[in-house]
mmCIF file of C-alpha atoms in Angstrom:
data_model
loop_
_atom_site.group_PDB
_atom_site.id
_atom_site.type_symbol
_atom_site.label_atom_id
_atom_site.label_comp_id
_atom_site.label_asym_id
_atom_site.label_seq_id
_atom_site.Cartn_x
_atom_site.Cartn_y
_atom_site.Cartn_z
ATOM 1 C CA MET A 1 -211.802 -21.423 -139.781
ATOM 2 C CA THR A 2 -213.643 -20.489 -136.601
ATOM 3 C CA SER A 3 -216.517 -18.017 -136.890
ATOM 4 C CA HIS A 4 -216.497 -15.563 -133.995
ATOM 5 C CA THR A 5 -219.425 -13.573 -132.644
ATOM 6 C CA PRO A 6 -218.579 -9.906 -133.208
ATOM 7 C CA ALA A 7 -218.301 -7.708 -130.139
ATOM 8 C CA VAL A 8 -221.179 -5.281 -129.607
ATOM 9 C CA ALA A 9 -220.440 -1.900 -128.023
ATOM 10 C CA ARG A 10 -222.321 -1.617 -124.745
ATOM 11 C CA THR A 11 -222.472 2.182 -124.482
ATOM 12 C CA LEU A 12 -222.874 5.191 -126.764
ATOM 13 C CA SER A 13 -222.068 8.822 -126.058
ATOM 14 C CA ILE A 14 -225.037 11.073 -126.861
ATOM 15 C CA GLY A 15 -223.794 14.414 -128.154
ATOM 16 C CA GLY A 16 -220.351 13.652 -126.777
ATOM 17 C CA GLU A 17 -221.694 14.371 -123.278
ATOM 18 C CA TYR A 18 -223.923 11.519 -122.115
ATOM 19 C CA PRO A 19 -222.420 8.001 -122.208
ATOM 20 C CA VAL A 20 -225.497 5.767 -121.982
ATOM 21 C CA PRO A 21 -225.943 1.989 -122.048
ATOM 22 C CA ARG A 22 -227.281 1.036 -125.471
ATOM 23 C CA LEU A 23 -230.686 -0.135 -124.283
ATOM 24 C CA GLY A 24 -232.968 2.698 -123.272
ATOM 25 C CA PHE A 25 -236.560 2.848 -122.062
ATOM 26 C CA GLY A 26 -239.601 4.389 -123.738
ATOM 27 C CA ALA A 27 -241.966 5.797 -121.106
ATOM 28 C CA MET A 28 -244.965 6.305 -123.408
ATOM 29 C CA ARG A 29 -246.805 3.210 -122.152
ATOM 30 C CA LEU A 30 -246.608 4.121 -118.478
ATOM 31 C CA PRO A 31 -250.094 4.934 -117.163
ATOM 32 C CA THR A 32 -250.380 8.379 -115.599
ATOM 33 C CA GLY A 33 -253.603 7.993 -113.659
ATOM 34 C CA SER A 34 -253.856 7.744 -109.888
ATOM 35 C CA GLY A 35 -253.786 5.033 -107.280
ATOM 36 C CA ALA A 36 -252.268 1.582 -107.768
ATOM 37 C CA GLU A 37 -251.852 2.099 -111.518
ATOM 38 C CA ARG A 38 -249.668 5.149 -110.948
ATOM 39 C CA ASP A 39 -247.718 3.418 -108.191
ATOM 40 C CA GLY A 40 -246.969 0.602 -110.629
ATOM 41 C CA ALA A 41 -245.781 3.044 -113.300
ATOM 42 C CA ILE A 42 -243.462 4.770 -110.824
ATOM 43 C CA ALA A 43 -242.089 1.382 -109.770
ATOM 44 C CA VAL A 44 -241.309 0.498 -113.401
ATOM 45 C CA ALA A 45 -239.500 3.800 -114.016
ATOM 46 C CA ARG A 46 -237.427 3.383 -110.865
ATOM 47 C CA ARG A 47 -236.645 -0.233 -111.646
ATOM 48 C CA ALA A 48 -235.414 0.759 -115.125
ATOM 49 C CA VAL A 49 -232.823 3.013 -113.518
ATOM 50 C CA GLU A 50 -231.894 0.310 -110.987
ATOM 51 C CA LEU A 51 -231.283 -2.080 -113.890
ATOM 52 C CA GLY A 52 -228.832 0.367 -115.450
ATOM 53 C CA VAL A 53 -230.994 2.071 -118.071
ATOM 54 C CA GLY A 54 -229.332 5.420 -118.801
ATOM 55 C CA LEU A 55 -231.766 6.973 -121.301
ATOM 56 C CA ILE A 56 -235.510 7.388 -120.787
ATOM 57 C CA ASP A 57 -237.666 8.797 -123.582
ATOM 58 C CA THR A 58 -240.829 10.831 -123.039
ATOM 59 C CA ALA A 59 -242.698 13.630 -124.856
ATOM 60 C CA HIS A 60 -245.112 16.496 -124.371
ATOM 61 C CA LEU A 61 -247.576 14.497 -126.498
ATOM 62 C CA TYR A 62 -247.684 11.611 -123.989
ATOM 63 C CA GLY A 63 -250.618 12.682 -121.864
ATOM 64 C CA TRP A 64 -249.940 16.332 -122.709
ATOM 65 C CA GLY A 65 -247.209 16.537 -120.121
ATOM 66 C CA ALA A 66 -248.573 13.953 -117.682
ATOM 67 C CA ASN A 67 -245.860 11.455 -118.668
ATOM 68 C CA GLU A 68 -243.137 14.015 -117.986
ATOM 69 C CA GLU A 69 -244.673 14.785 -114.594
ATOM 70 C CA LEU A 70 -244.811 11.074 -113.774
ATOM 71 C CA LEU A 71 -241.109 10.638 -114.521
ATOM 72 C CA ALA A 72 -240.238 13.649 -112.392
ATOM 73 C CA GLU A 73 -242.280 12.220 -109.513
ATOM 74 C CA ALA A 74 -240.550 8.865 -109.890
ATOM 75 C CA LEU A 75 -236.963 9.917 -110.495
ATOM 76 C CA HIS A 76 -236.278 13.509 -109.426
ATOM 77 C CA PRO A 77 -233.659 14.420 -108.308
ATOM 78 C CA TYR A 78 -232.187 12.610 -111.299
ATOM 79 C CA PRO A 79 -229.033 10.508 -111.044
ATOM 80 C CA ASP A 80 -226.048 12.132 -112.741
ATOM 81 C CA ASP A 81 -225.814 9.266 -115.226
ATOM 82 C CA LEU A 82 -229.464 9.389 -116.316
ATOM 83 C CA LEU A 83 -230.516 11.206 -119.503
ATOM 84 C CA ILE A 84 -234.218 11.975 -119.835
ATOM 85 C CA THR A 85 -235.104 13.089 -123.339
ATOM 86 C CA THR A 86 -238.406 14.706 -124.220
ATOM 87 C CA LYS A 87 -240.013 15.903 -127.434
ATOM 88 C CA VAL A 88 -241.846 19.029 -128.572
ATOM 89 C CA GLY A 89 -243.501 20.191 -131.788
ATOM 90 C CA VAL A 90 -246.950 18.599 -131.367
ATOM 91 C CA VAL A 91 -249.754 20.378 -129.502
ATOM 92 C CA ARG A 92 -253.393 19.825 -128.582
ATOM 93 C CA SER A 93 -255.898 20.672 -131.276
ATOM 94 C CA ASP A 94 -259.660 20.965 -131.626
ATOM 95 C CA GLY A 95 -259.437 18.992 -134.876
ATOM 96 C CA PRO A 96 -260.577 15.396 -135.299
ATOM 97 C CA GLU A 97 -257.179 13.943 -134.364
ATOM 98 C CA GLY A 98 -256.898 15.992 -131.187
ATOM 99 C CA TRP A 99 -253.359 17.142 -132.016
ATOM 100 C CA ALA A 100 -251.513 19.228 -134.589
ATOM 101 C CA TYR A 101 -247.978 20.064 -135.617
ATOM 102 C CA ASP A 102 -246.764 23.341 -134.155
ATOM 103 C CA ALA A 103 -243.086 24.199 -134.395
ATOM 104 C CA ARG A 104 -243.422 27.955 -134.704
ATOM 105 C CA PRO A 105 -240.618 29.623 -132.733
ATOM 106 C CA ASP A 106 -242.870 31.086 -130.020
ATOM 107 C CA SER A 107 -244.702 27.790 -129.622
ATOM 108 C CA LEU A 108 -241.481 25.776 -129.362
ATOM 109 C CA ARG A 109 -240.186 28.139 -126.702
ATOM 110 C CA GLU A 110 -243.407 27.802 -124.725
ATOM 111 C CA GLN A 111 -243.367 24.007 -125.009
ATOM 112 C CA VAL A 112 -239.755 23.834 -123.820
ATOM 113 C CA GLU A 113 -240.517 26.077 -120.832
ATOM 114 C CA HIS A 114 -243.426 23.807 -119.876
ATOM 115 C CA GLY A 115 -241.207 20.743 -120.269
ATOM 116 C CA LEU A 116 -238.542 22.241 -118.018
ATOM 117 C CA ARG A 117 -241.159 22.931 -115.360
ATOM 118 C CA ARG A 118 -242.787 19.495 -115.546
ATOM 119 C CA LEU A 119 -239.450 17.679 -115.495
ATOM 120 C CA ARG A 120 -238.262 19.939 -112.631
ATOM 121 C CA THR A 121 -235.007 20.786 -114.350
ATOM 122 C CA GLU A 122 -233.221 23.871 -115.662
ATOM 123 C CA ARG A 123 -231.774 22.069 -118.687
ATOM 124 C CA ILE A 124 -233.176 19.299 -120.892
ATOM 125 C CA GLY A 125 -230.176 17.170 -121.816
ATOM 126 C CA LEU A 126 -231.656 16.003 -125.137
ATOM 127 C CA LEU A 127 -234.642 17.796 -126.673
ATOM 128 C CA GLN A 128 -236.112 16.213 -129.788
ATOM 129 C CA LEU A 129 -238.392 17.775 -132.388
ATOM 130 C CA HIS A 130 -241.280 15.292 -132.361
ATOM 131 C CA ARG A 131 -242.210 16.009 -135.962
ATOM 132 C CA ILE A 132 -241.063 18.561 -138.494
ATOM 133 C CA ASP A 133 -243.872 21.062 -138.969
ATOM 134 C CA PRO A 134 -244.585 21.290 -142.712
ATOM 135 C CA LYS A 135 -245.840 24.877 -142.275
ATOM 136 C CA VAL A 136 -242.559 26.207 -140.840
ATOM 137 C CA PRO A 137 -239.144 26.260 -142.568
ATOM 138 C CA VAL A 138 -236.848 23.578 -141.146
ATOM 139 C CA ALA A 139 -234.117 26.151 -140.527
ATOM 140 C CA GLU A 140 -236.571 28.192 -138.443
ATOM 141 C CA GLN A 141 -237.627 25.224 -136.311
ATOM 142 C CA VAL A 142 -234.128 23.895 -135.720
ATOM 143 C CA GLY A 143 -232.771 27.431 -135.385
ATOM 144 C CA THR A 144 -235.134 28.081 -132.477
ATOM 145 C CA LEU A 145 -233.885 24.953 -130.724
ATOM 146 C CA ARG A 146 -230.307 26.064 -131.370
ATOM 147 C CA GLU A 147 -231.094 29.414 -129.713
ATOM 148 C CA LEU A 148 -232.546 27.587 -126.695
ATOM 149 C CA GLN A 149 -229.393 25.470 -126.651
ATOM 150 C CA GLN A 150 -227.240 28.601 -126.617
ATOM 151 C CA GLU A 151 -229.372 29.923 -123.743
ATOM 152 C CA GLY A 152 -228.574 26.781 -121.751
ATOM 153 C CA LYS A 153 -232.117 25.390 -121.686
ATOM 154 C CA ILE A 154 -231.305 22.505 -124.044
ATOM 155 C CA GLY A 155 -228.177 20.397 -123.993
ATOM 156 C CA HIS A 156 -228.478 18.659 -127.351
ATOM 157 C CA ILE A 157 -230.946 18.656 -130.249
ATOM 158 C CA GLY A 158 -232.621 15.590 -131.749
ATOM 159 C CA LEU A 159 -235.175 14.877 -134.464
ATOM 160 C CA SER A 160 -237.965 12.330 -134.831
ATOM 161 C CA GLU A 161 -239.513 10.679 -137.903
ATOM 162 C CA VAL A 162 -237.304 12.412 -140.454
ATOM 163 C CA SER A 163 -236.003 11.422 -143.867
ATOM 164 C CA ALA A 164 -232.315 11.438 -144.755
ATOM 165 C CA SER A 165 -232.793 14.679 -146.689
ATOM 166 C CA GLU A 166 -234.581 16.343 -143.749
ATOM 167 C CA LEU A 167 -231.761 15.255 -141.447
ATOM 168 C CA ALA A 168 -229.208 16.758 -143.827
ATOM 169 C CA GLU A 169 -231.210 19.991 -144.022
ATOM 170 C CA ALA A 170 -231.479 20.257 -140.230
ATOM 171 C CA ARG A 171 -227.735 19.680 -139.836
ATOM 172 C CA ARG A 172 -227.076 22.793 -141.893
ATOM 173 C CA THR A 173 -228.614 24.819 -139.040
ATOM 174 C CA ALA A 174 -227.492 22.983 -135.894
ATOM 175 C CA GLU A 175 -225.583 19.945 -134.691
ATOM 176 C CA ILE A 176 -227.981 17.012 -134.389
ATOM 177 C CA ALA A 177 -227.272 14.515 -131.608
ATOM 178 C CA SER A 178 -230.041 11.968 -132.192
ATOM 179 C CA VAL A 179 -232.742 10.732 -134.536
ATOM 180 C CA GLN A 180 -235.777 8.796 -133.305
ATOM 181 C CA ASN A 181 -237.483 6.939 -136.159
ATOM 182 C CA ARG A 182 -239.639 3.834 -136.422
ATOM 183 C CA TYR A 183 -237.310 0.920 -137.165
ATOM 184 C CA ASN A 184 -237.063 -2.781 -136.389
ATOM 185 C CA LEU A 185 -235.975 -6.051 -137.985
ATOM 186 C CA LEU A 186 -239.177 -6.308 -140.026
ATOM 187 C CA ASP A 187 -239.617 -2.604 -140.813
ATOM 188 C CA ARG A 188 -236.519 -1.002 -142.307
ATOM 189 C CA GLU A 189 -238.080 1.864 -144.231
ATOM 190 C CA TYR A 190 -235.646 4.283 -142.595
ATOM 191 C CA GLU A 191 -232.498 2.302 -143.402
ATOM 192 C CA PRO A 192 -231.030 5.325 -145.282
ATOM 193 C CA VAL A 193 -231.532 7.484 -142.172
ATOM 194 C CA LEU A 194 -229.779 4.943 -139.963
ATOM 195 C CA GLU A 195 -226.889 4.805 -142.424
ATOM 196 C CA ALA A 196 -226.636 8.613 -142.399
ATOM 197 C CA CYS A 197 -226.636 8.607 -138.588
ATOM 198 C CA GLU A 198 -223.938 5.962 -138.449
ATOM 199 C CA ALA A 199 -221.767 7.899 -140.881
ATOM 200 C CA ALA A 200 -222.119 11.070 -138.784
ATOM 201 C CA GLY A 201 -221.936 9.464 -135.328
ATOM 202 C CA ILE A 202 -225.526 10.483 -134.539
ATOM 203 C CA ALA A 203 -227.464 8.312 -132.073
ATOM 204 C CA PHE A 204 -230.360 6.433 -133.691
ATOM 205 C CA LEU A 205 -233.218 5.670 -131.268
ATOM 206 C CA PRO A 206 -235.624 3.230 -132.933
ATOM 207 C CA TRP A 207 -239.153 3.409 -131.623
ATOM 208 C CA ARG A 208 -241.383 0.360 -132.014
ATOM 209 C CA PRO A 209 -238.187 -1.738 -131.857
ATOM 210 C CA VAL A 210 -240.194 -4.937 -131.391
ATOM 211 C CA ALA A 211 -242.826 -5.728 -134.029
ATOM 212 C CA ALA A 212 -245.140 -8.682 -134.523
ATOM 213 C CA ALA A 213 -244.177 -11.004 -137.360
ATOM 214 C CA THR A 214 -246.343 -12.828 -139.879
ATOM 215 C CA PRO A 215 -246.829 -16.518 -139.014
ATOM 216 C CA GLY A 216 -244.111 -17.705 -141.415
ATOM 217 C CA ARG A 217 -241.535 -15.235 -140.174
ATOM 218 C CA ALA A 218 -242.586 -15.787 -136.569
ATOM 219 C CA GLY A 219 -241.558 -19.430 -136.916
ATOM 220 C CA GLU A 220 -238.120 -18.460 -138.161
ATOM 221 C CA LEU A 221 -237.689 -15.938 -135.362
ATOM 222 C CA ASP A 222 -238.800 -18.469 -132.765
ATOM 223 C CA ALA A 223 -236.214 -20.941 -134.058
ATOM 224 C CA VAL A 224 -233.326 -18.486 -133.641
ATOM 225 C CA ALA A 225 -234.640 -17.312 -130.271
ATOM 226 C CA SER A 226 -234.776 -20.927 -129.124
ATOM 227 C CA GLU A 227 -231.119 -21.408 -130.109
ATOM 228 C CA LEU A 228 -230.233 -18.492 -127.842
ATOM 229 C CA GLY A 229 -232.549 -19.472 -125.006
ATOM 230 C CA ALA A 230 -234.273 -16.111 -125.448
ATOM 231 C CA THR A 231 -237.711 -14.701 -126.186
ATOM 232 C CA THR A 232 -238.534 -13.355 -129.625
ATOM 233 C CA SER A 233 -238.687 -9.819 -128.213
ATOM 234 C CA GLN A 234 -235.196 -10.214 -126.783
ATOM 235 C CA LEU A 235 -233.977 -11.528 -130.129
ATOM 236 C CA LEU A 236 -235.362 -8.490 -131.965
ATOM 237 C CA LEU A 237 -233.653 -6.132 -129.518
ATOM 238 C CA ALA A 238 -230.372 -8.052 -129.786
ATOM 239 C CA TRP A 239 -230.535 -7.753 -133.574
ATOM 240 C CA LEU A 240 -230.939 -3.979 -133.282
ATOM 241 C CA LEU A 241 -227.953 -3.718 -130.941
ATOM 242 C CA ALA A 242 -225.859 -5.730 -133.395
ATOM 243 C CA ARG A 243 -227.142 -3.785 -136.410
ATOM 244 C CA SER A 244 -225.152 -0.587 -135.743
ATOM 245 C CA PRO A 245 -223.107 0.864 -132.867
ATOM 246 C CA VAL A 246 -225.202 4.076 -132.959
ATOM 247 C CA VAL A 247 -228.502 2.274 -132.280
ATOM 248 C CA VAL A 248 -230.112 2.740 -128.850
ATOM 249 C CA PRO A 249 -233.474 0.903 -128.815
ATOM 250 C CA ILE A 250 -236.135 2.357 -126.494
ATOM 251 C CA PRO A 251 -238.609 -0.472 -125.829
ATOM 252 C CA GLY A 252 -241.497 0.526 -123.601
ATOM 253 C CA THR A 253 -243.618 -1.407 -121.136
ATOM 254 C CA ALA A 254 -245.692 -0.949 -117.985
ATOM 255 C CA SER A 255 -244.686 -4.398 -116.700
ATOM 256 C CA LEU A 256 -241.754 -5.017 -114.355
ATOM 257 C CA ALA A 257 -241.265 -8.527 -115.719
ATOM 258 C CA HIS A 258 -241.268 -7.320 -119.316
ATOM 259 C CA LEU A 259 -238.875 -4.507 -118.425
ATOM 260 C CA GLU A 260 -236.389 -6.962 -116.927
ATOM 261 C CA GLU A 261 -236.750 -9.226 -119.966
ATOM 262 C CA ASN A 262 -236.010 -6.320 -122.297
ATOM 263 C CA VAL A 263 -232.953 -5.141 -120.368
ATOM 264 C CA ALA A 264 -231.543 -8.680 -120.339
ATOM 265 C CA ALA A 265 -231.489 -8.599 -124.154
ATOM 266 C CA ALA A 266 -228.354 -6.452 -123.944
ATOM 267 C CA ASP A 267 -226.411 -9.557 -122.909
ATOM 268 C CA LEU A 268 -227.410 -11.648 -125.938
ATOM 269 C CA ARG A 269 -224.834 -12.219 -128.684
ATOM 270 C CA LEU A 270 -225.853 -13.324 -132.160
ATOM 271 C CA SER A 271 -223.536 -15.566 -134.146
ATOM 272 C CA PRO A 272 -222.643 -14.508 -137.709
ATOM 273 C CA ALA A 273 -224.950 -17.285 -139.007
ATOM 274 C CA GLN A 274 -227.809 -16.029 -136.854
ATOM 275 C CA ARG A 275 -227.213 -12.470 -138.033
ATOM 276 C CA ARG A 276 -227.357 -13.585 -141.662
ATOM 277 C CA SER A 277 -230.536 -15.529 -141.042
ATOM 278 C CA LEU A 278 -232.220 -12.547 -139.410
ATOM 279 C CA ASP A 279 -230.943 -10.018 -141.944
ATOM 280 C CA GLY A 280 -232.676 -11.989 -144.654
ATOM 281 C CA LEU A 281 -236.101 -11.689 -143.040
ATOM 282 C CA ALA A 282 -236.763 -8.061 -144.002
#
């Protein structure tokens, strides 16, 4: 009996509106200063789009809007097939951490208005709640985003760093198009959330999709990567793409070479034996 490599879907429709290739880009690492550093960041963002990336992730938290402004400078006017998703719900604070949760209705509205202005758009295609604010009822937070959606300022609503029960609670108030949680081959704490997303057809955007392995595991990963003629980072991204058809990894980098390496991972195909070997590493 011949063992065939299973086909991996190459695109996913976000909210039934945005068909995106299943390898996105996380913009958090792009420097937002001035001069050559900024020029390099703009070049990376533009190259991501040239390479076919259809989803770019940013947030108000990343430089307190500076990352959003950088993407607008690099990419506006946006191509029709590009989805830029941003996040709200975290604000500056005078506390020791420098930030705080704030998903009160008035604050969320203000954050969305600022995001619209910085991104130079009248509608944010996918707006994600960066963190659920423990001081505000979930229905109130998600309900505010649903109102903004009805007003045409948000296309679709997403969540970030939520449990399966929080996802279920949020879905009682509004349709959820995406979940962005920490997840990779070696860190599967949110496996139940991924399974809930897959069952509901909700996009799952793993952040930190590539994680360093312990020496023993690194050797095993290197062996499989060598079989494929790939880097370990590419192998970890390929595993995510094979893990579930709703997964859209968002690896981030400020390097053109690393960006091109990441995007090339979409063309890797793991054999059933390789999948089994990797699955057992968690």
